[in-house]
Structures are given as C-alpha cells and as structure tokens.
Amino acid sequence: MSRTRATSLIAVGVVGLVASFLIELALVSVGRSTIVPPISLPITLIGVAVVVVAVAWPVRKAVKGRGRVDPFRAMRIAALAKACSLSGAIVVGFGAGVAAFLLTRSVIGGAEPILLSIATFVGAGILLAGGLIAERF
C-alpha cells in the first residue's frame, strides 16, 4: 500500500466541496432547510484523530528499534490511517462547501450555522492531519 498523495486528498476535498454546495443549493431551491452539521461532529472527528495517532504510536516505537513489529497490526493501522486521511479530506470539503454556500446567501440566518460548518472544517482538518501523521509512523 502506498502513502496517501496530496493530489488524491485535494481531489477528494474538491469533490466534497462541490457536492455539499450543490446539495445545499438543491435543498434550498425546493424549499427545504440547509444541512447544518451538529456540534458533536467536530468533537468526534478530533477524538478519532487522537485515537488514530495513539494507536499508531506503539508501531512507531517498534520501528525505531524498541520492540517487535507485528506486521498485521501495522498494516491494519496503516489502512485505518489512510481511511482517516481520505475521510478527513472529504469532510473538509463538505464543511467548506456548507460554509461557502451559507456565506454566499444574501440573507444569513445567523452565525451559528456558519460557525458549526467552520468547526466541522477544522475538526476534519485535524482528522486529516492525524491520519497523515499515523500513516507516516
């Protein structure tokens, strides 16, 4: 398995951005309310990032010569780290798309939906960074 490339992360992020912007636009055009991410989403994303790095840390210690590396465990952690970086990239795009949609409206319903979408963007960025860090271990 190869390491995650920046081009694939950018492509996945752009897909998330465009998809969320178009979904928001379609929902509003038929008279429904916009999708606003809950406050639990960025908290959960940050928690998952911490867990991924914590799970990968023993593999890093073993690779540095302080123990034995279980190849199956290392492969599972590498796959988890790659999945976290890719899912973090798509959720970064989602948060950016929701924020971009809300900021381009002539009437803004309040600051809370924008702040929640920005918090989702930041939490997903931390997940993406945690996945990349764990992958490099």
mmCIF file of N, CA and C in Angstrom:
data_model
loop_
_atom_site.group_PDB
_atom_site.id
_atom_site.type_symbol
_atom_site.label_atom_id
_atom_site.label_comp_id
_atom_site.label_asym_id
_atom_site.label_seq_id
_atom_site.Cartn_x
_atom_site.Cartn_y
_atom_site.Cartn_z
ATOM 1 N N MET A 1 0.852 -1.170 0.000
ATOM 2 C CA MET A 1 0.000 0.000 0.000
ATOM 3 C C MET A 1 0.898 1.233 0.000
ATOM 4 N N SER A 2 0.585 2.161 -0.877
ATOM 5 C CA SER A 2 1.392 3.382 -0.968
ATOM 6 C C SER A 2 0.836 4.461 -0.043
ATOM 7 N N ARG A 3 1.672 5.447 0.215
ATOM 8 C CA ARG A 3 1.249 6.553 1.069
ATOM 9 C C ARG A 3 0.256 7.431 0.326
ATOM 10 N N THR A 4 -0.548 8.130 1.090
ATOM 11 C CA THR A 4 -1.568 8.993 0.515
ATOM 12 C C THR A 4 -0.913 10.193 -0.143
ATOM 13 N N ARG A 5 -1.299 10.456 -1.369
ATOM 14 C CA ARG A 5 -0.738 11.588 -2.106
ATOM 15 C C ARG A 5 -1.575 12.832 -1.885
ATOM 16 N N ALA A 6 -0.933 13.973 -2.013
ATOM 17 C CA ALA A 6 -1.628 15.244 -1.841
ATOM 18 C C ALA A 6 -2.679 15.445 -2.934
ATOM 19 N N THR A 7 -2.394 14.969 -4.131
ATOM 20 C CA THR A 7 -3.346 15.150 -5.230
ATOM 21 C C THR A 7 -4.650 14.404 -4.970
ATOM 22 N N SER A 8 -4.560 13.214 -4.390
ATOM 23 C CA SER A 8 -5.788 12.472 -4.095
ATOM 24 C C SER A 8 -6.571 13.140 -2.971
ATOM 25 N N LEU A 9 -5.867 13.700 -1.991
ATOM 26 C CA LEU A 9 -6.556 14.410 -0.917
ATOM 27 C C LEU A 9 -7.246 15.671 -1.441
ATOM 28 N N ILE A 10 -6.561 16.387 -2.319
ATOM 29 C CA ILE A 10 -7.149 17.598 -2.897
ATOM 30 C C ILE A 10 -8.363 17.242 -3.752
ATOM 31 N N ALA A 11 -8.238 16.187 -4.543
ATOM 32 C CA ALA A 11 -9.349 15.777 -5.404
ATOM 33 C C ALA A 11 -10.563 15.372 -4.572
ATOM 34 N N VAL A 12 -10.350 14.608 -3.525
ATOM 35 C CA VAL A 12 -11.457 14.180 -2.666
ATOM 36 C C VAL A 12 -12.069 15.389 -1.961
ATOM 37 N N GLY A 13 -11.238 16.322 -1.522
ATOM 38 C CA GLY A 13 -11.745 17.528 -0.878
ATOM 39 C C GLY A 13 -12.576 18.381 -1.814
ATOM 40 N N VAL A 14 -12.143 18.512 -3.059
ATOM 41 C CA VAL A 14 -12.907 19.289 -4.047
ATOM 42 C C VAL A 14 -14.239 18.606 -4.340
ATOM 43 N N VAL A 15 -14.234 17.292 -4.423
ATOM 44 C CA VAL A 15 -15.494 16.560 -4.633
ATOM 45 C C VAL A 15 -16.454 16.819 -3.472
ATOM 46 N N GLY A 16 -15.955 16.784 -2.232
ATOM 47 C CA GLY A 16 -16.796 17.069 -1.076
ATOM 48 C C GLY A 16 -17.328 18.485 -1.082
ATOM 49 N N LEU A 17 -16.494 19.439 -1.476
ATOM 50 C CA LEU A 17 -16.908 20.839 -1.535
ATOM 51 C C LEU A 17 -18.013 21.041 -2.557
ATOM 52 N N VAL A 18 -17.790 20.553 -3.764
ATOM 53 C CA VAL A 18 -18.778 20.739 -4.837
ATOM 54 C C VAL A 18 -20.076 20.007 -4.512
ATOM 55 N N ALA A 19 -19.958 18.786 -4.006
ATOM 56 C CA ALA A 19 -21.158 18.010 -3.687
ATOM 57 C C ALA A 19 -21.984 18.681 -2.597
ATOM 58 N N SER A 20 -21.333 19.146 -1.540
ATOM 59 C CA SER A 20 -22.102 19.771 -0.457
ATOM 60 C C SER A 20 -22.718 21.091 -0.908
ATOM 61 N N PHE A 21 -21.994 21.859 -1.712
ATOM 62 C CA PHE A 21 -22.550 23.117 -2.210
ATOM 63 C C PHE A 21 -23.783 22.851 -3.069
ATOM 64 N N LEU A 22 -23.694 21.863 -3.968
ATOM 65 C CA LEU A 22 -24.830 21.557 -4.838
ATOM 66 C C LEU A 22 -26.001 20.950 -4.072
ATOM 67 N N ILE A 23 -25.718 20.143 -3.077
ATOM 68 C CA ILE A 23 -26.794 19.568 -2.258
ATOM 69 C C ILE A 23 -27.513 20.670 -1.483
ATOM 70 N N GLU A 24 -26.747 21.586 -0.902
ATOM 71 C CA GLU A 24 -27.358 22.711 -0.190
ATOM 72 C C GLU A 24 -28.209 23.553 -1.146
ATOM 73 N N LEU A 25 -27.688 23.800 -2.329
ATOM 74 C CA LEU A 25 -28.409 24.588 -3.322
ATOM 75 C C LEU A 25 -29.709 23.891 -3.734
ATOM 76 N N ALA A 26 -29.643 22.584 -3.938
ATOM 77 C CA ALA A 26 -30.839 21.828 -4.320
ATOM 78 C C ALA A 26 -31.870 21.826 -3.194
ATOM 79 N N LEU A 27 -31.425 21.670 -1.950
ATOM 80 C CA LEU A 27 -32.365 21.667 -0.830
ATOM 81 C C LEU A 27 -33.070 23.006 -0.680
ATOM 82 N N VAL A 28 -32.318 24.081 -0.797
ATOM 83 C CA VAL A 28 -32.914 25.406 -0.636
ATOM 84 C C VAL A 28 -33.839 25.727 -1.808
ATOM 85 N N SER A 29 -33.491 25.269 -2.994
ATOM 86 C CA SER A 29 -34.315 25.589 -4.161
ATOM 87 C C SER A 29 -35.678 24.896 -4.132
ATOM 88 N N VAL A 30 -35.792 23.785 -3.401
ATOM 89 C CA VAL A 30 -37.095 23.129 -3.287
ATOM 90 C C VAL A 30 -37.811 23.496 -1.987
ATOM 91 N N GLY A 31 -37.240 24.441 -1.241
ATOM 92 C CA GLY A 31 -37.912 24.944 -0.055
ATOM 93 C C GLY A 31 -37.568 24.251 1.244
ATOM 94 N N ARG A 32 -36.579 23.415 1.261
ATOM 95 C CA ARG A 32 -36.174 22.740 2.500
ATOM 96 C C ARG A 32 -35.082 23.539 3.198
ATOM 97 N N SER A 33 -34.794 23.171 4.417
ATOM 98 C CA SER A 33 -33.745 23.865 5.161
ATOM 99 C C SER A 33 -32.375 23.289 4.805
ATOM 100 N N THR A 34 -31.351 24.079 5.071
ATOM 101 C CA THR A 34 -29.986 23.637 4.753
ATOM 102 C C THR A 34 -29.508 22.605 5.760
ATOM 103 N N ILE A 35 -28.484 21.876 5.365
ATOM 104 C CA ILE A 35 -27.863 20.907 6.257
ATOM 105 C C ILE A 35 -26.841 21.658 7.109
ATOM 106 N N VAL A 36 -27.034 21.612 8.417
ATOM 107 C CA VAL A 36 -26.100 22.234 9.344
ATOM 108 C C VAL A 36 -25.474 21.121 10.174
ATOM 109 N N PRO A 37 -24.144 20.990 10.143
ATOM 110 C CA PRO A 37 -23.505 19.929 10.919
ATOM 111 C C PRO A 37 -23.690 20.152 12.425
ATOM 112 N N PRO A 38 -23.931 19.087 13.179
ATOM 113 C CA PRO A 38 -24.108 19.239 14.627
ATOM 114 C C PRO A 38 -22.768 19.517 15.313
ATOM 115 N N ILE A 39 -22.823 20.031 16.517
ATOM 116 C CA ILE A 39 -21.608 20.345 17.270
ATOM 117 C C ILE A 39 -20.841 19.073 17.634
ATOM 118 N N SER A 40 -21.524 17.947 17.691
ATOM 119 C CA SER A 40 -20.849 16.695 18.038
ATOM 120 C C SER A 40 -19.939 16.199 16.912
ATOM 121 N N LEU A 41 -20.154 16.652 15.686
ATOM 122 C CA LEU A 41 -19.334 16.177 14.568
ATOM 123 C C LEU A 41 -17.868 16.590 14.699
ATOM 124 N N PRO A 42 -17.531 17.873 14.887
ATOM 125 C CA PRO A 42 -16.112 18.208 15.018
ATOM 126 C C PRO A 42 -15.469 17.605 16.260
ATOM 127 N N ILE A 43 -16.237 17.472 17.337
ATOM 128 C CA ILE A 43 -15.693 16.861 18.552
ATOM 129 C C ILE A 43 -15.345 15.402 18.292
ATOM 130 N N THR A 44 -16.214 14.696 17.602
ATOM 131 C CA THR A 44 -15.969 13.293 17.272
ATOM 132 C C THR A 44 -14.786 13.148 16.325
ATOM 133 N N LEU A 45 -14.690 14.016 15.334
ATOM 134 C CA LEU A 45 -13.573 13.949 14.389
ATOM 135 C C LEU A 45 -12.240 14.153 15.095
ATOM 136 N N ILE A 46 -12.180 15.087 16.020
ATOM 137 C CA ILE A 46 -10.947 15.320 16.778
ATOM 138 C C ILE A 46 -10.640 14.115 17.663
ATOM 139 N N GLY A 47 -11.663 13.536 18.269
ATOM 140 C CA GLY A 47 -11.459 12.339 19.089
ATOM 141 C C GLY A 47 -10.922 11.167 18.287
ATOM 142 N N VAL A 48 -11.446 10.971 17.094
ATOM 143 C CA VAL A 48 -10.960 9.886 16.232
ATOM 144 C C VAL A 48 -9.500 10.142 15.828
ATOM 145 N N ALA A 49 -9.161 11.392 15.563
ATOM 146 C CA ALA A 49 -7.779 11.719 15.203
ATOM 147 C C ALA A 49 -6.824 11.384 16.345
ATOM 148 N N VAL A 50 -7.220 11.697 17.556
ATOM 149 C CA VAL A 50 -6.378 11.389 18.723
ATOM 150 C C VAL A 50 -6.223 9.879 18.877
ATOM 151 N N VAL A 51 -7.308 9.147 18.691
ATOM 152 C CA VAL A 51 -7.251 7.684 18.825
ATOM 153 C C VAL A 51 -6.350 7.077 17.747
ATOM 154 N N VAL A 52 -6.432 7.564 16.527
ATOM 155 C CA VAL A 52 -5.612 7.013 15.439
ATOM 156 C C VAL A 52 -4.128 7.224 15.728
ATOM 157 N N VAL A 53 -3.762 8.406 16.172
ATOM 158 C CA VAL A 53 -2.356 8.667 16.484
ATOM 159 C C VAL A 53 -1.917 7.833 17.688
ATOM 160 N N ALA A 54 -2.783 7.693 18.685
ATOM 161 C CA ALA A 54 -2.443 6.895 19.862
ATOM 162 C C ALA A 54 -2.272 5.414 19.516
ATOM 163 N N VAL A 55 -3.077 4.910 18.597
ATOM 164 C CA VAL A 55 -2.963 3.504 18.197
ATOM 165 C C VAL A 55 -1.703 3.287 17.365
ATOM 166 N N ALA A 56 -1.301 4.281 16.596
ATOM 167 C CA ALA A 56 -0.118 4.147 15.745
ATOM 168 C C ALA A 56 1.189 4.347 16.509
ATOM 169 N N TRP A 57 1.132 4.957 17.679
ATOM 170 C CA TRP A 57 2.358 5.251 18.413
ATOM 171 C C TRP A 57 3.178 3.998 18.770
ATOM 172 N N PRO A 58 2.583 2.885 19.246
ATOM 173 C CA PRO A 58 3.395 1.691 19.527
ATOM 174 C C PRO A 58 4.119 1.149 18.287
ATOM 175 N N VAL A 59 3.515 1.296 17.116
ATOM 176 C CA VAL A 59 4.184 0.845 15.892
ATOM 177 C C VAL A 59 5.414 1.706 15.639
ATOM 178 N N ARG A 60 5.303 3.009 15.866
ATOM 179 C CA ARG A 60 6.450 3.898 15.692
ATOM 180 C C ARG A 60 7.571 3.521 16.651
ATOM 181 N N LYS A 61 7.221 3.234 17.902
ATOM 182 C CA LYS A 61 8.239 2.836 18.869
ATOM 183 C C LYS A 61 8.916 1.546 18.441
ATOM 184 N N ALA A 62 8.141 0.611 17.921
ATOM 185 C CA ALA A 62 8.710 -0.665 17.493
ATOM 186 C C ALA A 62 9.599 -0.493 16.271
ATOM 187 N N VAL A 63 9.227 0.386 15.361
ATOM 188 C CA VAL A 63 10.028 0.618 14.155
ATOM 189 C C VAL A 63 11.347 1.291 14.514
ATOM 190 N N LYS A 64 11.331 2.156 15.518
ATOM 191 C CA LYS A 64 12.544 2.855 15.942
ATOM 192 C C LYS A 64 13.517 1.944 16.685
ATOM 193 N N GLY A 65 13.178 0.673 16.855
ATOM 194 C CA GLY A 65 14.111 -0.279 17.432
ATOM 195 C C GLY A 65 13.866 -0.610 18.890
ATOM 196 N N ARG A 66 12.733 -0.278 19.419
ATOM 197 C CA ARG A 66 12.457 -0.552 20.826
ATOM 198 C C ARG A 66 11.463 -1.691 21.015
ATOM 199 N N GLY A 67 11.343 -2.537 20.045
ATOM 200 C CA GLY A 67 10.388 -3.629 20.181
ATOM 201 C C GLY A 67 10.195 -4.354 18.860
ATOM 202 N N ARG A 68 9.276 -5.294 18.875
ATOM 203 C CA ARG A 68 8.978 -6.103 17.717
ATOM 204 C C ARG A 68 7.730 -5.559 17.021
ATOM 205 N N VAL A 69 7.742 -5.558 15.690
ATOM 206 C CA VAL A 69 6.609 -5.051 14.916
ATOM 207 C C VAL A 69 5.763 -6.228 14.455
ATOM 208 N N ASP A 70 4.493 -6.207 14.812
ATOM 209 C CA ASP A 70 3.552 -7.180 14.295
ATOM 210 C C ASP A 70 3.089 -6.659 12.928
ATOM 211 N N PRO A 71 3.414 -7.352 11.833
ATOM 212 C CA PRO A 71 3.101 -6.821 10.512
ATOM 213 C C PRO A 71 1.600 -6.691 10.247
ATOM 214 N N PHE A 72 0.804 -7.579 10.813
ATOM 215 C CA PHE A 72 -0.643 -7.491 10.609
ATOM 216 C C PHE A 72 -1.234 -6.272 11.313
ATOM 217 N N ARG A 73 -0.768 -6.031 12.525
ATOM 218 C CA ARG A 73 -1.236 -4.842 13.255
ATOM 219 C C ARG A 73 -0.785 -3.567 12.555
ATOM 220 N N ALA A 74 0.453 -3.553 12.091
ATOM 221 C CA ALA A 74 0.961 -2.374 11.392
ATOM 222 C C ALA A 74 0.166 -2.108 10.112
ATOM 223 N N MET A 75 -0.205 -3.157 9.403
ATOM 224 C CA MET A 75 -0.980 -2.979 8.173
ATOM 225 C C MET A 75 -2.391 -2.478 8.478
ATOM 226 N N ARG A 76 -2.996 -3.007 9.535
ATOM 227 C CA ARG A 76 -4.324 -2.528 9.919
ATOM 228 C C ARG A 76 -4.291 -1.052 10.305
ATOM 229 N N ILE A 77 -3.263 -0.660 11.031
ATOM 230 C CA ILE A 77 -3.148 0.740 11.444
ATOM 231 C C ILE A 77 -2.878 1.630 10.239
ATOM 232 N N ALA A 78 -2.069 1.151 9.301
ATOM 233 C CA ALA A 78 -1.808 1.936 8.088
ATOM 234 C C ALA A 78 -3.086 2.118 7.266
ATOM 235 N N ALA A 79 -3.894 1.063 7.176
ATOM 236 C CA ALA A 79 -5.162 1.177 6.442
ATOM 237 C C ALA A 79 -6.123 2.121 7.163
ATOM 238 N N LEU A 80 -6.161 2.062 8.489
ATOM 239 C CA LEU A 80 -7.003 2.976 9.261
ATOM 240 C C LEU A 80 -6.543 4.422 9.073
ATOM 241 N N ALA A 81 -5.239 4.629 9.084
ATOM 242 C CA ALA A 81 -4.704 5.982 8.918
ATOM 243 C C ALA A 81 -5.038 6.533 7.534
ATOM 244 N N LYS A 82 -4.922 5.694 6.512
ATOM 245 C CA LYS A 82 -5.255 6.144 5.160
ATOM 246 C C LYS A 82 -6.741 6.458 5.040
ATOM 247 N N ALA A 83 -7.578 5.619 5.635
ATOM 248 C CA ALA A 83 -9.019 5.869 5.608
ATOM 249 C C ALA A 83 -9.363 7.165 6.340
ATOM 250 N N CYS A 84 -8.677 7.437 7.446
ATOM 251 C CA CYS A 84 -8.926 8.674 8.191
ATOM 252 C C CYS A 84 -8.494 9.896 7.394
ATOM 253 N N SER A 85 -7.376 9.805 6.692
ATOM 254 C CA SER A 85 -6.935 10.965 5.912
ATOM 255 C C SER A 85 -7.884 11.228 4.742
ATOM 256 N N LEU A 86 -8.345 10.188 4.078
ATOM 257 C CA LEU A 86 -9.273 10.389 2.959
ATOM 258 C C LEU A 86 -10.648 10.859 3.429
ATOM 259 N N SER A 87 -11.148 10.273 4.516
ATOM 260 C CA SER A 87 -12.447 10.727 5.019
ATOM 261 C C SER A 87 -12.340 12.128 5.608
ATOM 262 N N GLY A 88 -11.205 12.452 6.206
ATOM 263 C CA GLY A 88 -10.996 13.817 6.679
ATOM 264 C C GLY A 88 -10.999 14.806 5.541
ATOM 265 N N ALA A 89 -10.400 14.427 4.398
ATOM 266 C CA ALA A 89 -10.375 15.319 3.238
ATOM 267 C C ALA A 89 -11.773 15.570 2.687
ATOM 268 N N ILE A 90 -12.598 14.530 2.625
ATOM 269 C CA ILE A 90 -13.945 14.735 2.079
ATOM 270 C C ILE A 90 -14.805 15.554 3.041
ATOM 271 N N VAL A 91 -14.617 15.386 4.345
ATOM 272 C CA VAL A 91 -15.389 16.174 5.301
ATOM 273 C C VAL A 91 -14.872 17.614 5.362
ATOM 274 N N VAL A 92 -13.574 17.827 5.123
ATOM 275 C CA VAL A 92 -13.051 19.191 4.986
ATOM 276 C C VAL A 92 -13.764 19.880 3.822
ATOM 277 N N GLY A 93 -13.885 19.184 2.706
ATOM 278 C CA GLY A 93 -14.603 19.736 1.565
ATOM 279 C C GLY A 93 -16.065 19.983 1.876
ATOM 280 N N PHE A 94 -16.684 19.073 2.615
ATOM 281 C CA PHE A 94 -18.081 19.245 2.998
ATOM 282 C C PHE A 94 -18.257 20.492 3.851
ATOM 283 N N GLY A 95 -17.415 20.642 4.860
ATOM 284 C CA GLY A 95 -17.514 21.821 5.722
ATOM 285 C C GLY A 95 -17.259 23.110 4.967
ATOM 286 N N ALA A 96 -16.290 23.085 4.069
ATOM 287 C CA ALA A 96 -16.011 24.274 3.265
ATOM 288 C C ALA A 96 -17.166 24.584 2.322
ATOM 289 N N GLY A 97 -17.784 23.563 1.752
ATOM 290 C CA GLY A 97 -18.918 23.776 0.853
ATOM 291 C C GLY A 97 -20.126 24.347 1.568
ATOM 292 N N VAL A 98 -20.409 23.844 2.760
ATOM 293 C CA VAL A 98 -21.533 24.364 3.536
ATOM 294 C C VAL A 98 -21.265 25.817 3.936
ATOM 295 N N ALA A 99 -20.045 26.089 4.390
ATOM 296 C CA ALA A 99 -19.704 27.468 4.773
ATOM 297 C C ALA A 99 -19.762 28.397 3.569
ATOM 298 N N ALA A 100 -19.251 27.934 2.432
ATOM 299 C CA ALA A 100 -19.284 28.762 1.225
ATOM 300 C C ALA A 100 -20.722 29.036 0.795
ATOM 301 N N PHE A 101 -21.577 28.035 0.875
ATOM 302 C CA PHE A 101 -22.978 28.240 0.500
ATOM 303 C C PHE A 101 -23.647 29.241 1.432
ATOM 304 N N LEU A 102 -23.433 29.083 2.728
ATOM 305 C CA LEU A 102 -24.081 29.975 3.686
ATOM 306 C C LEU A 102 -23.561 31.405 3.570
ATOM 307 N N LEU A 103 -22.278 31.557 3.252
ATOM 308 C CA LEU A 103 -21.703 32.900 3.141
ATOM 309 C C LEU A 103 -22.088 33.601 1.841
ATOM 310 N N THR A 104 -22.508 32.850 0.832
ATOM 311 C CA THR A 104 -22.888 33.470 -0.442
ATOM 312 C C THR A 104 -24.362 33.848 -0.496
ATOM 313 N N ARG A 105 -25.121 33.550 0.541
ATOM 314 C CA ARG A 105 -26.535 33.908 0.559
ATOM 315 C C ARG A 105 -26.682 35.391 0.897
ATOM 316 N N SER A 106 -27.693 36.003 0.333
ATOM 317 C CA SER A 106 -27.923 37.419 0.613
ATOM 318 C C SER A 106 -28.495 37.633 2.021
ATOM 319 N N VAL A 107 -29.213 36.643 2.534
ATOM 320 C CA VAL A 107 -29.754 36.717 3.885
ATOM 321 C C VAL A 107 -29.175 35.549 4.674
ATOM 322 N N ILE A 108 -28.454 35.879 5.739
ATOM 323 C CA ILE A 108 -27.850 34.846 6.577
ATOM 324 C C ILE A 108 -28.735 34.659 7.801
ATOM 325 N N GLY A 109 -29.073 33.409 8.093
ATOM 326 C CA GLY A 109 -29.986 33.106 9.184
ATOM 327 C C GLY A 109 -29.380 33.245 10.562
ATOM 328 N N GLY A 110 -28.136 33.483 10.670
ATOM 329 C CA GLY A 110 -27.464 33.620 11.959
ATOM 330 C C GLY A 110 -26.036 33.140 11.844
ATOM 331 N N ALA A 111 -25.288 33.353 12.891
ATOM 332 C CA ALA A 111 -23.870 32.980 12.867
ATOM 333 C C ALA A 111 -23.642 31.522 13.244
ATOM 334 N N GLU A 112 -24.596 30.911 13.919
ATOM 335 C CA GLU A 112 -24.388 29.543 14.407
ATOM 336 C C GLU A 112 -24.153 28.529 13.283
ATOM 337 N N PRO A 113 -24.936 28.493 12.215
ATOM 338 C CA PRO A 113 -24.655 27.513 11.152
ATOM 339 C C PRO A 113 -23.280 27.720 10.507
ATOM 340 N N ILE A 114 -22.875 28.957 10.357
ATOM 341 C CA ILE A 114 -21.555 29.225 9.762
ATOM 342 C C ILE A 114 -20.456 28.764 10.703
ATOM 343 N N LEU A 115 -20.605 29.054 11.994
ATOM 344 C CA LEU A 115 -19.603 28.625 12.965
ATOM 345 C C LEU A 115 -19.527 27.103 13.059
ATOM 346 N N LEU A 116 -20.668 26.440 12.978
ATOM 347 C CA LEU A 116 -20.665 24.976 13.034
ATOM 348 C C LEU A 116 -20.008 24.373 11.802
ATOM 349 N N SER A 117 -20.220 24.970 10.643
ATOM 350 C CA SER A 117 -19.579 24.449 9.435
ATOM 351 C C SER A 117 -18.078 24.715 9.467
ATOM 352 N N ILE A 118 -17.660 25.841 10.018
ATOM 353 C CA ILE A 118 -16.230 26.117 10.157
ATOM 354 C C ILE A 118 -15.605 25.179 11.187
ATOM 355 N N ALA A 119 -16.328 24.883 12.276
ATOM 356 C CA ALA A 119 -15.837 23.929 13.267
ATOM 357 C C ALA A 119 -15.698 22.538 12.657
ATOM 358 N N THR A 120 -16.630 22.156 11.802
ATOM 359 C CA THR A 120 -16.531 20.877 11.098
ATOM 360 C C THR A 120 -15.308 20.865 10.184
ATOM 361 N N PHE A 121 -15.076 21.964 9.494
ATOM 362 C CA PHE A 121 -13.904 22.101 8.631
ATOM 363 C C PHE A 121 -12.617 21.910 9.440
ATOM 364 N N VAL A 122 -12.529 22.557 10.600
ATOM 365 C CA VAL A 122 -11.327 22.456 11.440
ATOM 366 C C VAL A 122 -11.181 21.051 12.009
ATOM 367 N N GLY A 123 -12.270 20.476 12.511
ATOM 368 C CA GLY A 123 -12.209 19.120 13.061
ATOM 369 C C GLY A 123 -11.802 18.095 12.019
ATOM 370 N N ALA A 124 -12.314 18.240 10.802
ATOM 371 C CA ALA A 124 -11.934 17.322 9.730
ATOM 372 C C ALA A 124 -10.484 17.532 9.317
ATOM 373 N N GLY A 125 -10.020 18.774 9.374
ATOM 374 C CA GLY A 125 -8.606 19.035 9.090
ATOM 375 C C GLY A 125 -7.696 18.376 10.106
ATOM 376 N N ILE A 126 -8.121 18.370 11.358
ATOM 377 C CA ILE A 126 -7.343 17.682 12.398
ATOM 378 C C ILE A 126 -7.370 16.177 12.169
ATOM 379 N N LEU A 127 -8.503 15.631 11.748
ATOM 380 C CA LEU A 127 -8.581 14.204 11.416
ATOM 381 C C LEU A 127 -7.665 13.875 10.249
ATOM 382 N N LEU A 128 -7.669 14.713 9.231
ATOM 383 C CA LEU A 128 -6.802 14.510 8.079
ATOM 384 C C LEU A 128 -5.342 14.531 8.502
ATOM 385 N N ALA A 129 -4.964 15.500 9.335
ATOM 386 C CA ALA A 129 -3.586 15.589 9.808
ATOM 387 C C ALA A 129 -3.219 14.383 10.674
ATOM 388 N N GLY A 130 -4.134 13.967 11.547
ATOM 389 C CA GLY A 130 -3.882 12.792 12.378
ATOM 390 C C GLY A 130 -3.699 11.532 11.551
ATOM 391 N N GLY A 131 -4.507 11.378 10.513
ATOM 392 C CA GLY A 131 -4.353 10.224 9.622
ATOM 393 C C GLY A 131 -3.019 10.242 8.897
ATOM 394 N N LEU A 132 -2.606 11.417 8.433
ATOM 395 C CA LEU A 132 -1.310 11.510 7.755
ATOM 396 C C LEU A 132 -0.150 11.264 8.712
ATOM 397 N N ILE A 133 -0.250 11.775 9.914
ATOM 398 C CA ILE A 133 0.808 11.543 10.914
ATOM 399 C C ILE A 133 0.912 10.065 11.243
ATOM 400 N N ALA A 134 -0.238 9.431 11.484
ATOM 401 C CA ALA A 134 -0.228 7.996 11.800
ATOM 402 C C ALA A 134 0.280 7.174 10.626
ATOM 403 N N GLU A 135 -0.014 7.618 9.410
ATOM 404 C CA GLU A 135 0.448 6.904 8.233
ATOM 405 C C GLU A 135 1.972 7.000 8.085
ATOM 406 N N ARG A 136 2.537 8.118 8.464
ATOM 407 C CA ARG A 136 3.994 8.307 8.360
ATOM 408 C C ARG A 136 4.754 7.530 9.435
ATOM 409 N N PHE A 137 4.050 7.173 10.535
ATOM 410 C CA PHE A 137 4.716 6.401 11.590
ATOM 411 C C PHE A 137 5.144 5.076 11.021
#
